Short mmCIF file of C-alpha atoms and ligand atoms in Angstrom, two decimals:
data_model
loop_
_atom_site.label_atom_id
_atom_site.label_comp_id
_atom_site.label_asym_id
_atom_site.label_seq_id
_atom_site.Cartn_x
_atom_site.Cartn_y
_atom_site.Cartn_z
CA UNK S 278 -38.20 -23.73 4.01
CA UNK S 279 -38.42 -21.17 6.81
CA UNK S 280 -39.12 -17.67 5.56
CA UNK S 281 -36.76 -14.90 6.59
CA UNK S 282 -38.53 -12.21 8.54
CA UNK S 283 -37.93 -8.77 6.89
CA UNK S 284 -36.37 -7.48 10.14
CA UNK S 285 -33.63 -10.12 9.80
CA UNK S 286 -32.58 -8.90 6.37
CA UNK S 287 -29.83 -6.42 6.21
CA UNK S 288 -30.25 -4.02 3.32
CA UNK S 289 -27.50 -5.68 1.34
CA UNK S 290 -29.15 -9.07 1.53
CA UNK S 291 -32.52 -7.76 0.52
CA UNK S 292 -33.79 -10.02 -2.30
CA UNK S 293 -34.07 -7.02 -4.56
CA UNK S 294 -30.37 -6.32 -4.18
CA UNK S 295 -29.06 -9.84 -4.25
CA UNK S 296 -28.39 -9.87 -7.96
CA UNK S 297 -26.45 -6.65 -7.96
CA UNK S 298 -23.42 -7.29 -10.15
CA UNK S 299 -20.01 -6.26 -8.84
CA UNK S 300 -16.66 -6.15 -10.57
CA UNK S 301 -13.70 -5.79 -8.23
CA UNK S 302 -10.38 -4.95 -9.79
CA UNK S 303 -7.32 -6.41 -8.06
CA UNK S 304 -6.92 -9.47 -5.83
CA UNK S 305 -4.56 -8.03 -3.23
CA UNK S 306 -5.37 -7.35 0.41
CA UNK S 307 -8.16 -4.87 -0.42
CA UNK S 308 -9.75 -6.91 -3.20
CA UNK S 309 -9.90 -10.02 -1.04
CA UNK S 310 -11.28 -7.93 1.82
CA UNK S 311 -14.20 -6.55 -0.15
CA UNK S 312 -14.83 -10.04 -1.55
CA UNK S 313 -15.12 -11.45 1.98
CA UNK S 314 -17.46 -8.65 3.02
CA UNK S 315 -19.71 -9.07 -0.03
CA UNK S 316 -20.02 -12.79 0.68
CA UNK S 317 -20.85 -12.06 4.32
CA UNK S 318 -23.68 -9.83 3.12
CA UNK S 319 -25.08 -12.50 0.87
CA UNK S 320 -23.84 -11.14 -2.44
CA UNK S 321 -22.60 -13.81 -4.83
CA UNK S 322 -22.79 -11.99 -8.13
CA UNK S 323 -19.25 -10.68 -8.28
CA UNK S 324 -15.87 -11.33 -9.81
CA UNK S 325 -12.44 -10.16 -8.77
CA UNK S 326 -10.36 -9.45 -11.86
CA UNK S 327 -6.65 -9.95 -11.32
CA UNK S 328 -4.04 -9.12 -13.94
CA UNK S 329 -1.51 -11.67 -12.66
CA UNK S 330 -1.75 -15.42 -12.31
CA UNK S 331 -1.86 -15.37 -8.53
CA UNK S 332 -3.51 -13.30 -5.79
CA UNK S 333 -1.64 -11.27 -3.19
CA UNK S 334 -0.63 -7.95 -4.80
CA UNK S 335 2.46 -6.52 -3.12
CA UNK S 336 3.21 -9.81 -1.38
CA UNK S 337 3.06 -11.73 -4.63
CA UNK S 338 5.23 -9.20 -6.51
CA UNK S 339 7.89 -8.52 -3.89
CA UNK S 340 10.03 -11.59 -3.34
CA UNK S 341 13.40 -9.90 -2.91
CA UNK S 342 15.83 -11.10 -0.21
CA UNK S 343 14.75 -9.87 3.20
CA UNK S 344 11.25 -8.86 2.11
CA UNK S 345 9.19 -8.23 5.21
CA UNK S 346 6.67 -5.77 6.55
CA UNK S 347 7.87 -3.11 8.94
CA UNK S 348 4.33 -2.66 10.27
CA UNK S 349 3.70 -5.06 13.17
CA UNK S 350 2.19 -8.33 11.91
CA UNK S 351 -0.87 -8.23 14.15
CA UNK S 352 -1.69 -4.77 12.79
CA UNK S 353 -1.02 -5.90 9.27
CA UNK S 354 -3.76 -8.55 9.46
CA UNK S 355 -7.50 -8.32 8.98
CA UNK S 356 -9.11 -7.45 12.30
CA UNK S 357 -11.67 -10.25 11.82
CA UNK S 358 -9.09 -12.92 10.96
CA UNK S 359 -6.47 -12.59 13.65
CA UNK S 360 -3.49 -14.83 13.34
CA UNK S 361 -2.20 -15.88 16.77
CA UNK S 362 0.63 -17.78 15.13
CA UNK S 363 2.68 -14.89 13.70
CA UNK S 364 6.22 -15.99 14.48
CA UNK S 365 7.53 -12.56 15.40
CA UNK S 366 6.52 -8.95 15.83
CA UNK S 367 7.21 -8.23 12.15
CA UNK S 368 6.28 -10.78 9.52
CA UNK S 369 8.29 -11.93 6.52
CA UNK S 370 6.88 -11.44 3.03
CA UNK S 371 6.16 -15.12 2.24
CA UNK S 372 4.38 -15.56 5.60
CA UNK S 373 2.22 -12.53 4.86
CA UNK S 374 1.32 -13.89 1.43
CA UNK S 375 0.47 -17.28 3.00
CA UNK S 376 -1.73 -15.55 5.61
CA UNK S 377 -3.74 -13.60 3.02
CA UNK S 378 -4.03 -16.59 0.69
CA UNK S 379 -5.20 -18.70 3.63
CA UNK S 380 -7.82 -16.14 4.66
CA UNK S 381 -9.05 -15.80 1.06
CA UNK S 382 -9.46 -19.57 0.93
CA UNK S 383 -11.03 -19.83 4.38
CA UNK S 384 -13.66 -17.21 3.56
CA UNK S 385 -14.42 -18.70 0.15
CA UNK S 386 -13.12 -15.83 -2.00
CA UNK S 387 -10.65 -17.73 -4.21
CA UNK S 388 -13.30 -19.10 -6.62
CA UNK S 389 -14.39 -15.53 -7.39
CA UNK S 390 -10.97 -14.49 -8.67
CA UNK S 391 -10.41 -14.47 -12.43
CA UNK S 392 -6.69 -14.52 -13.17
CA UNK S 393 -4.82 -12.97 -16.12
CA UNK S 394 -7.62 -10.46 -16.53
CA UNK S 395 -5.98 -7.08 -16.85
CA UNK S 396 -8.65 -4.42 -16.97
CA UNK S 397 -8.12 -1.90 -19.75
CA UNK S 398 -11.33 0.09 -19.53
CA UNK S 399 -14.56 0.65 -17.64
CA UNK S 400 -17.34 2.48 -19.43
CA UNK S 401 -20.60 3.60 -17.86
CA UNK S 402 -23.69 3.64 -20.04
CA UNK S 403 -27.38 3.45 -19.37
CA UNK S 404 -27.13 2.67 -15.65
CA UNK S 405 -24.40 0.03 -15.82
CA UNK S 406 -20.68 -0.45 -16.33
CA UNK S 407 -18.92 -2.51 -18.97
CA UNK S 408 -15.50 -3.58 -17.80
CA UNK S 409 -13.19 -4.78 -20.57
CA UNK S 410 -9.96 -6.71 -20.16
CA UNK S 411 -6.85 -6.80 -22.33
CA UNK S 412 -8.11 -10.02 -23.96
CA UNK S 413 -11.40 -8.36 -24.86
CA UNK S 414 -13.52 -10.11 -22.20
CA UNK S 415 -16.41 -7.87 -21.15
CA UNK S 416 -17.81 -7.98 -17.62
CA UNK S 417 -21.05 -6.04 -17.03
CA UNK S 418 -21.41 -4.50 -13.57
CA UNK S 419 -23.75 -2.37 -11.49
CA UNK S 420 -20.89 -1.48 -9.18
CA UNK S 421 -17.17 -1.29 -9.93
CA UNK S 422 -14.72 -1.35 -7.03
CA UNK S 423 -11.03 -0.74 -7.64
CA UNK S 424 -8.59 -2.37 -5.26
CA UNK S 425 -5.46 -1.84 -7.29
CA UNK S 426 -3.07 -0.73 -4.57
CA UNK S 427 -0.85 2.28 -4.58
CA UNK S 428 2.69 1.05 -4.99
CA UNK S 429 2.49 -1.50 -7.75
CA UNK S 430 3.84 0.12 -10.90
CA UNK S 431 7.65 -0.04 -10.75
CA UNK S 432 9.60 3.07 -11.71
CA UNK S 433 12.69 2.35 -13.79
CA UNK S 434 15.33 5.06 -13.50
CA UNK S 435 16.32 7.12 -16.52
CA UNK S 436 19.99 6.23 -16.43
CA UNK S 437 22.06 6.21 -19.58
CA UNK S 438 23.16 2.78 -20.71
CA UNK S 439 20.88 0.85 -18.36
CA UNK S 440 19.96 -1.55 -21.15
CA UNK S 441 23.62 -2.32 -21.92
CA UNK S 442 24.34 -3.99 -18.56
CA UNK S 443 25.68 -7.48 -19.23
CA UNK S 444 24.70 -9.01 -15.89
CA UNK S 445 21.28 -9.62 -14.35
CA UNK S 446 19.17 -6.46 -14.05
CA UNK S 447 15.74 -6.18 -12.45
CA UNK S 448 13.48 -3.96 -10.35
CA UNK S 449 13.04 -5.04 -6.73
CA UNK S 450 9.38 -5.90 -7.41
CA UNK S 451 10.51 -8.20 -10.25
CA UNK S 452 13.32 -9.97 -8.40
CA UNK S 453 14.81 -12.92 -10.28
CA UNK S 454 14.84 -15.60 -7.60
CA UNK S 455 16.52 -18.08 -9.93
CA UNK S 456 19.87 -16.32 -9.49
CA UNK S 457 22.16 -17.62 -6.77
CA UNK S 458 23.72 -14.48 -5.32
CA UNK S 459 26.48 -16.22 -3.38
CA UNK S 460 29.87 -15.07 -4.65
CA UNK S 461 28.30 -12.33 -6.81
CA UNK S 462 29.01 -8.60 -6.91
CA UNK S 463 25.63 -7.00 -6.34
CA UNK S 464 24.64 -3.37 -6.86
CA UNK S 465 21.48 -1.79 -5.48
CA UNK S 466 20.31 1.59 -6.78
CA UNK S 467 18.19 3.45 -4.22
CA UNK S 468 17.97 3.58 -0.45
CA UNK S 469 14.25 3.37 0.36
CA UNK S 470 12.54 0.72 2.48
CA UNK S 471 12.93 -1.97 -0.21
CA UNK S 472 16.65 -1.32 -0.64
CA UNK S 473 17.38 -1.25 3.08
CA UNK S 474 15.66 -4.62 3.58
CA UNK S 475 17.68 -6.11 0.72
CA UNK S 476 20.95 -4.63 1.96
CA UNK S 477 20.30 -5.90 5.49
CA UNK S 478 19.60 -9.39 4.13
CA UNK S 479 22.56 -9.55 1.72
CA UNK S 480 25.39 -7.87 3.63
CA UNK S 481 28.13 -10.44 4.17
CA UNK S 482 26.32 -13.05 2.06
CA UNK S 483 27.51 -11.86 -1.34
CA UNK S 484 31.01 -11.17 -2.61
CA UNK S 485 30.52 -7.37 -2.66
CA UNK S 486 27.50 -5.18 -2.14
CA UNK S 487 27.42 -1.64 -3.56
CA UNK S 488 24.59 0.68 -2.58
CA UNK S 489 24.14 3.62 -4.93
CA UNK S 490 22.66 6.31 -2.73
CA UNK S 491 21.24 9.54 -4.13
CA UNK S 492 19.65 10.67 -0.87
CA UNK S 493 20.38 9.39 2.64
CA UNK S 494 17.47 8.04 4.69
CA UNK S 495 16.51 8.48 8.32
CA UNK S 496 16.35 5.09 10.00
CA UNK S 497 14.15 4.31 12.99
CA UNK S 498 15.41 1.14 14.69
CA UNK S 499 12.74 -1.40 15.55
CA UNK S 500 13.38 -4.69 17.29
CA UNK S 501 11.88 -7.72 15.62
CA UNK S 502 11.18 -9.78 18.71
CA UNK S 503 10.12 -13.38 18.14
CA UNK S 504 6.74 -14.44 19.51
CA UNK S 505 7.62 -17.40 21.71
CA UNK S 506 5.53 -20.55 21.70
CA UNK S 507 3.91 -19.43 24.97
CA UNK S 508 3.17 -15.95 23.62
CA UNK S 509 1.50 -17.47 20.57
CA UNK S 510 -0.37 -19.89 22.79
CA UNK S 511 -1.54 -16.91 24.86
CA UNK S 512 -2.87 -15.16 21.75
CA UNK S 513 -4.50 -18.37 20.66
CA UNK S 514 -6.30 -18.92 23.93
CA UNK S 515 -7.13 -15.39 24.95
CA UNK S 516 -8.92 -13.01 22.64
CA UNK S 517 -8.66 -10.40 25.38
CA UNK S 518 -4.90 -10.70 25.57
CA UNK S 519 -4.58 -10.43 21.81
CA UNK S 520 -6.85 -7.36 21.76
CA UNK S 521 -4.70 -5.65 24.38
CA UNK S 522 -1.56 -6.32 22.37
CA UNK S 523 -3.27 -5.15 19.16
CA UNK S 524 -4.38 -1.88 20.72
CA UNK S 525 -0.91 -1.27 22.13
CA UNK S 526 0.65 -1.76 18.68
CA UNK S 527 -1.96 0.48 17.15
CA UNK S 528 -1.38 3.32 19.56
CA UNK S 529 2.41 3.05 19.02
CA UNK S 530 1.91 3.27 15.26
CA UNK S 531 -0.56 6.13 15.52
CA UNK S 532 1.87 8.00 17.77
CA UNK S 533 4.47 7.79 14.99
CA UNK S 534 1.88 9.05 12.54
CA UNK S 535 1.02 11.94 14.84
CA UNK S 536 4.71 12.79 15.10
CA UNK S 537 4.72 13.26 11.34
CA UNK S 538 1.58 15.32 11.28
CA UNK S 539 0.84 17.20 14.48
CA UNK S 540 2.56 16.32 17.76
CA UNK S 541 5.66 18.44 18.46
CA UNK S 542 6.55 16.42 21.54
CA UNK S 543 6.16 13.11 19.71
CA UNK S 544 8.28 14.44 16.88
CA UNK S 545 11.16 15.35 19.17
CA UNK S 546 11.16 11.94 20.83
CA UNK S 547 10.99 10.13 17.49
CA UNK S 548 13.71 12.29 15.94
CA UNK S 549 16.05 11.59 18.85
CA UNK S 550 15.69 7.84 18.31
CA UNK S 551 16.85 8.34 14.70
CA UNK S 552 19.75 10.63 15.69
CA UNK S 553 20.92 8.07 18.26
CA UNK S 554 20.73 5.25 15.75
CA UNK S 555 22.79 7.22 13.23
CA UNK S 556 25.36 8.04 15.92
CA UNK S 557 25.98 4.31 16.34
CA UNK S 558 27.90 4.27 13.04
CA UNK S 559 31.54 4.16 14.04
CA UNK S 560 33.31 5.49 10.94
CA UNK S 561 32.71 9.27 10.76
CA UNK S 562 33.09 9.27 6.97
CA UNK S 563 30.43 6.60 6.54
CA UNK S 564 28.24 8.36 9.11
CA UNK S 565 28.53 11.58 7.15
CA UNK S 566 27.50 9.78 3.94
CA UNK S 567 24.43 8.38 5.68
CA UNK S 568 23.37 11.65 7.30
CA UNK S 569 20.25 13.09 5.66
CA UNK S 570 19.96 16.84 5.04
CA UNK S 571 16.22 17.08 5.66
CA UNK S 572 13.84 16.63 8.60
CA UNK S 573 13.24 13.20 10.12
CA UNK S 574 10.01 11.72 8.76
CA UNK S 575 9.90 13.85 5.60
CA UNK S 576 10.43 10.75 3.49
CA UNK S 577 8.74 7.63 4.73
CA UNK S 578 10.91 6.44 7.60
CA UNK S 579 12.96 3.32 7.17
CA UNK S 580 12.18 1.00 10.07
CA UNK S 581 15.10 -1.34 10.55
CA UNK S 582 17.27 -2.69 13.31
CA UNK S 583 19.83 -4.18 10.93
CA UNK S 584 20.56 -1.61 8.21
CA UNK S 585 23.25 0.35 10.05
CA UNK S 586 25.02 -2.89 11.01
CA UNK S 587 24.78 -4.07 7.42
CA UNK S 588 26.38 -0.96 5.91
CA UNK S 589 29.31 -1.30 8.31
CA UNK S 590 30.14 -4.77 6.98
CA UNK S 591 33.55 -4.74 5.24
CA UNK S 592 32.06 -6.10 2.00
CA UNK S 593 29.54 -3.24 1.69
CA UNK S 594 30.17 0.08 -0.09
CA UNK S 595 27.91 3.09 0.17
CA UNK S 596 28.47 4.98 -3.06
CA UNK S 597 27.37 8.58 -3.03
CA UNK S 598 29.05 9.81 -6.20
CA UNK S 599 26.24 10.28 -8.71
CA UNK S 600 25.79 7.61 -11.34
CA UNK S 601 27.19 8.73 -14.70
CA UNK S 602 25.94 5.76 -16.67
CA UNK S 603 25.57 2.02 -16.68
CA UNK S 604 28.01 0.07 -18.82
CA UNK S 605 28.12 -3.68 -19.61
CA UNK S 606 30.55 -4.30 -16.70
CA UNK S 607 28.68 -2.32 -14.05
CA UNK S 608 28.02 1.24 -12.91
CA UNK S 609 30.25 4.17 -13.77
CA UNK S 610 30.08 7.03 -11.28
CA UNK S 611 30.86 10.67 -11.99
CA UNK S 612 34.24 10.44 -10.24
CA UNK S 613 35.25 8.10 -13.07
CA UNK S 614 35.15 4.94 -10.95
CA UNK S 615 33.76 1.74 -12.46
CA UNK S 616 31.86 -0.40 -9.95
CA UNK S 617 32.00 -3.85 -11.50
CA UNK S 618 28.85 -5.87 -10.93
CA UNK S 619 27.24 -9.21 -11.75
CA UNK S 620 23.76 -8.21 -10.58
CA UNK S 621 22.11 -4.79 -10.52
CA UNK S 622 18.87 -4.32 -8.57
CA UNK S 623 16.76 -1.24 -9.15
CA UNK S 624 15.25 -0.30 -5.77
CA UNK S 625 13.89 2.83 -7.38
CA UNK S 626 10.33 2.71 -6.10
CA UNK S 627 6.90 2.94 -7.65
CA UNK S 628 4.72 5.41 -9.50
CA UNK S 629 2.44 6.30 -6.60
CA UNK S 630 0.52 8.79 -8.71
CA UNK S 631 -0.62 6.43 -11.46
CA UNK S 632 -3.45 5.21 -9.20
CA UNK S 633 -5.75 3.01 -11.29
CA UNK S 634 -4.23 4.05 -14.60
CA UNK S 635 -3.47 3.01 -17.34
CA UNK S 636 -7.08 1.79 -17.09
CA UNK S 637 -9.40 4.10 -19.07
CA UNK S 638 -12.55 5.00 -17.17
CA UNK S 639 -15.50 6.77 -18.78
CA UNK S 640 -18.40 7.85 -16.61
CA UNK S 641 -21.77 9.50 -17.17
CA UNK S 642 -22.12 11.71 -20.24
CA UNK S 643 -18.82 10.42 -21.62
CA UNK S 644 -16.77 12.23 -18.97
CA UNK S 645 -13.44 10.45 -18.54
CA UNK S 646 -11.44 9.92 -15.38
CA UNK S 647 -8.49 11.64 -17.05
CA UNK S 648 -10.70 14.71 -17.48
CA UNK S 649 -11.89 14.67 -13.87
CA UNK S 650 -8.32 14.10 -12.70
CA UNK S 651 -6.73 16.58 -15.11
CA UNK S 652 -5.45 18.91 -12.38
CA UNK S 653 -5.68 16.78 -9.27
CA UNK S 654 -7.03 13.27 -8.61
CA UNK S 655 -10.38 14.53 -7.35
CA UNK S 656 -12.39 12.10 -5.29
CA UNK S 657 -14.90 12.06 -2.50
CA UNK S 658 -13.00 10.89 0.57
CA UNK S 659 -10.65 8.79 -1.63
CA UNK S 660 -13.46 6.35 -2.35
CA UNK S 661 -15.78 7.75 -5.02
CA UNK S 662 -15.37 10.04 -8.02
CA UNK S 663 -17.70 12.77 -9.31
CA UNK S 664 -19.34 11.80 -12.63
CA UNK S 665 -18.63 8.11 -11.99
CA UNK S 666 -21.83 6.50 -10.64
CA UNK S 667 -21.33 3.44 -8.44
CA UNK S 668 -17.58 3.56 -9.03
CA UNK S 669 -15.79 2.98 -5.74
CA UNK S 670 -12.14 2.81 -4.76
CA UNK S 671 -10.28 1.25 -1.86
CA UNK S 672 -7.00 3.01 -1.05
CA UNK S 673 -7.70 5.63 -3.71
CA UNK S 674 -5.92 8.99 -4.08
CA UNK S 675 -5.20 10.79 -0.79
CA UNK S 676 -5.98 7.79 1.37
CA UNK S 677 -4.23 7.99 4.71
CA UNK S 678 -0.73 6.51 4.76
CA UNK S 679 2.20 6.78 7.10
CA UNK S 680 -0.08 7.10 10.11
CA UNK S 681 -1.20 3.50 10.58
CA UNK S 682 -1.46 0.12 8.89
CA UNK S 683 -2.80 0.18 5.36
CA UNK S 684 -4.91 -2.86 6.29
CA UNK S 685 -6.77 -0.91 8.98
CA UNK S 686 -7.28 1.95 6.52
CA UNK S 687 -8.68 -0.44 3.92
CA UNK S 688 -11.04 -1.93 6.50
CA UNK S 689 -12.33 1.51 7.52
CA UNK S 690 -12.91 2.41 3.87
CA UNK S 691 -14.59 -0.92 3.13
CA UNK S 692 -16.96 -0.47 6.08
CA UNK S 693 -17.96 2.86 4.57
CA UNK S 694 -18.24 1.44 1.06
CA UNK S 695 -20.51 -1.32 2.40
CA UNK S 696 -22.92 1.31 3.65
CA UNK S 697 -23.04 2.75 0.12
CA UNK S 698 -23.48 -0.75 -1.29
CA UNK S 699 -26.37 -1.48 1.06
CA UNK S 700 -28.13 1.53 -0.36
CA UNK S 701 -27.17 0.89 -3.98
CA UNK S 702 -28.34 -2.72 -3.82
CA UNK S 703 -31.25 -2.31 -1.43
CA UNK S 704 -32.80 0.68 -3.18
CA UNK S 705 -31.72 -0.17 -6.73
CA UNK S 706 -29.97 3.16 -7.21
CA UNK S 707 -26.72 4.70 -8.36
CA UNK S 708 -24.70 6.95 -6.07
CA UNK S 709 -22.40 9.59 -7.48
CA UNK S 710 -20.56 12.01 -5.22
CA UNK S 711 -21.29 15.69 -5.77
CA UNK S 712 -18.42 17.76 -7.06
CA UNK S 713 -18.61 20.52 -4.46
CA UNK S 714 -18.14 18.42 -1.30
CA UNK S 715 -15.45 16.43 -3.12
CA UNK S 716 -13.52 19.61 -3.88
CA UNK S 717 -14.02 20.91 -0.34
CA UNK S 718 -12.77 17.65 1.14
CA UNK S 719 -9.75 17.55 -1.16
CA UNK S 720 -8.80 21.11 -0.35
CA UNK S 721 -9.03 20.48 3.39
CA UNK S 722 -6.88 17.33 3.10
CA UNK S 723 -4.26 19.14 1.03
CA UNK S 724 -4.08 22.07 3.45
CA UNK S 725 -3.47 19.68 6.34
CA UNK S 726 -0.92 17.65 4.40
CA UNK S 727 1.02 20.73 3.32
CA UNK S 728 1.91 21.61 6.92
CA UNK S 729 2.89 18.06 7.90
CA UNK S 730 6.58 17.12 7.88
CA UNK S 731 5.91 15.35 4.56
CA UNK S 732 5.27 18.76 3.05
CA UNK S 733 7.63 20.96 5.05
CA UNK S 734 10.57 18.65 5.76
CA UNK S 735 12.66 19.68 2.75
CA UNK S 736 12.87 16.42 0.82
CA UNK S 737 11.62 14.70 -2.33
CA UNK S 738 9.43 11.64 -1.84
CA UNK S 739 6.78 9.55 -3.52
CA UNK S 740 4.27 11.24 -1.19
CA UNK S 741 4.55 14.50 -3.15
CA UNK S 742 2.64 15.40 -6.30
CA UNK S 743 4.00 17.66 -9.02
CA UNK S 744 2.98 20.73 -7.00
CA UNK S 745 5.06 19.50 -4.04
CA UNK S 746 1.97 18.71 -1.93
CA UNK S 747 1.77 15.37 -0.11
CA UNK S 748 -0.98 13.20 -1.62
CA UNK S 749 -1.96 11.75 1.73
CA UNK S 750 -4.72 12.28 4.23
CA UNK S 751 -2.92 12.86 7.54
CA UNK S 752 -5.72 11.29 9.59
CA UNK S 753 -4.87 8.43 11.90
CA UNK S 754 -6.94 5.26 11.78
CA UNK S 755 -9.04 6.31 14.79
CA UNK S 756 -9.77 9.66 13.18
CA UNK S 757 -10.64 8.04 9.87
CA UNK S 758 -13.00 5.55 11.52
CA UNK S 759 -14.81 8.42 13.21
CA UNK S 760 -15.01 10.42 9.97
CA UNK S 761 -16.38 7.48 8.01
CA UNK S 762 -18.83 6.15 10.58
CA UNK S 763 -21.93 7.47 8.81
CA UNK S 764 -22.14 8.58 5.16
CA UNK S 765 -23.41 12.06 4.53
CA UNK S 766 -26.06 11.13 2.01
CA UNK S 767 -26.63 14.66 0.76
CA UNK S 768 -23.07 14.59 -0.59
CA UNK S 769 -24.25 12.03 -3.16
CA UNK S 770 -26.55 12.27 -6.15
CA UNK S 771 -28.93 9.34 -5.98
CA UNK S 772 -30.68 8.10 -9.12
CA UNK S 773 -32.74 5.01 -9.81
CA UNK S 774 -30.90 2.38 -11.81
P1 NAP C 147 11.27 4.55 -2.56
O1 NAP C 147 11.07 4.73 -1.12
O2 NAP C 147 10.51 5.40 -3.49
O3 NAP C 147 12.82 4.68 -2.82
C1 NAP C 147 13.34 4.78 -4.11
C2 NAP C 147 14.83 4.99 -4.01
O4 NAP C 147 15.38 4.99 -5.31
C3 NAP C 147 15.18 6.33 -3.39
O5 NAP C 147 16.32 6.15 -2.59
C4 NAP C 147 15.49 7.19 -4.61
O6 NAP C 147 16.37 8.25 -4.36
C5 NAP C 147 16.16 6.16 -5.49
N1 NAP C 147 16.14 6.52 -6.89
C6 NAP C 147 15.06 6.66 -7.69
N2 NAP C 147 15.43 6.99 -8.93
C7 NAP C 147 16.78 7.07 -8.92
C8 NAP C 147 17.76 7.37 -9.88
N3 NAP C 147 17.41 7.67 -11.13
N4 NAP C 147 19.06 7.36 -9.51
C9 NAP C 147 19.41 7.07 -8.25
N5 NAP C 147 18.53 6.76 -7.28
C10 NAP C 147 17.24 6.76 -7.61
O7 NAP C 147 10.97 3.04 -3.02
P2 NAP C 147 10.91 1.69 -2.16
O8 NAP C 147 12.11 1.51 -1.33
O9 NAP C 147 10.55 0.60 -3.09
O10 NAP C 147 9.72 1.97 -1.18
C11 NAP C 147 8.49 2.51 -1.64
C12 NAP C 147 7.49 2.42 -0.54
O11 NAP C 147 7.04 1.08 -0.44
C13 NAP C 147 8.00 2.75 0.85
O12 NAP C 147 8.08 4.12 1.10
C14 NAP C 147 6.96 2.07 1.69
O13 NAP C 147 5.80 2.86 1.77
C15 NAP C 147 6.68 0.82 0.88
N6 NAP C 147 7.48 -0.29 1.41
C16 NAP C 147 7.10 -0.76 2.61
C17 NAP C 147 7.81 -1.77 3.17
C18 NAP C 147 7.37 -2.27 4.51
O14 NAP C 147 8.09 -3.00 5.13
N7 NAP C 147 6.18 -1.89 4.98
C19 NAP C 147 8.91 -2.32 2.52
C20 NAP C 147 9.27 -1.82 1.29
C21 NAP C 147 8.55 -0.79 0.74
P3 NAP C 147 15.81 9.68 -3.88
O15 NAP C 147 15.45 9.50 -2.43
O16 NAP C 147 16.93 10.59 -4.12
O17 NAP C 147 14.62 9.99 -4.73
#
């Protein structure tokens, strides 16, 4: 067999590093991504532990009517696995799941996924990690990589009597698809992106649709234009053409992100689009109900070209009287009105601050993640944690959001993580970020976030932590890629394994 010349070996494929053991937690977009990249580098000694019985994260869990992604489909795909056949500018949930499942299969990642393996703890001892699942399976690892997503733990509202409802009751991320909604009276609590997609899909298709709104949302209309056969053919045949389209989408998305974070001019233009859309509501009373009392972009914008039409359908009610309690027949509002319902959907969002918890993580010297994160979820650039050697995160606390596609962000982070992995595997070392640069980075990110519209816009949102500071890096994808191009090695403590 031909020998490989040392110059042809990348660090990660160095024989010394080949047996490095990896445990990846979560088989969503990020978990599959790192799996693909490890395989590309010649690593085979890894497992992806998935708590559910299927891969796909968000796109496995969210199967509600109208589920789609309001980030353009070509941006919401891996850059190395373009999909010329997206049917329209924005993709539907099932098509996105099929795309990611197809890519995972194509790149040979599926056999590395272990299903029904919910990780309960990861403990570092004597140079290695022991990852333990709910069933008591133990997976030893030299490197642990969490890819657990940010919006995956549903929040159930604290509403009196919720458990007494006699009809069907579920969170949007646990939608009961066995129920035929035709002829039903459906209630939706909440008005975020999930709710507005559901409302747009169901208006006029159910007997009555009641939206229980606590806070109105700003809506930015986006046209979901179909990609014609010839357009798709063009993408298929011409990489150049696809690249041009991709870059155009990316700059549009980044411009929206900049409007939220820094560009006054961009903000004005974006705000006007939202004002104009709101003005299209004919009934002044309904328009008043749907008019937010905070700055555009403070909450994550709802991107929809159908929501305002949907709420004007005669079978749709926007209820703004606060919910008093839930009773077996439906929802009782404070004005004493009973809204009778057969189905009640809780579009009440996710605990975006749980991060990788409830998993218990114990690092060097018995220091726990809960201790390190006691005040704030301290990390080094969202990807590594002081006192946790070789413990890496994709889309960890304070990752950028709202400025570009989460897929691009994950790719930028994975490219950085791979540089750490090359060193960890090639040199046989552990890397632990130093506390000081981690704190400095976190402080800088928080200062920037505080002055963005997410911090100053006068609203409540899942972006904010308990101090009222947005937990997001305001960098755009281009900025992040530049920041992460080369690791600053002196920010890490390096020890032999
Ligand atoms: P969300 O944006 O957090 O919205 C939750 C809604 O529930 C809010 O309207 C909230 O009201 C309401 N709510 C919560 N507790 C309540 C209570 N006790 N009583 C009454 N109302 C209550 O959740 P989401 O719509 O699931 O979206 C979460 C995030 O997922 C989005 O921001 C987005 O990042 C992502 N997402 C993306 C897409 C996409 O197409 N890319 C689609 C869906 C979701 P308040 O505003 O008053 O708190």
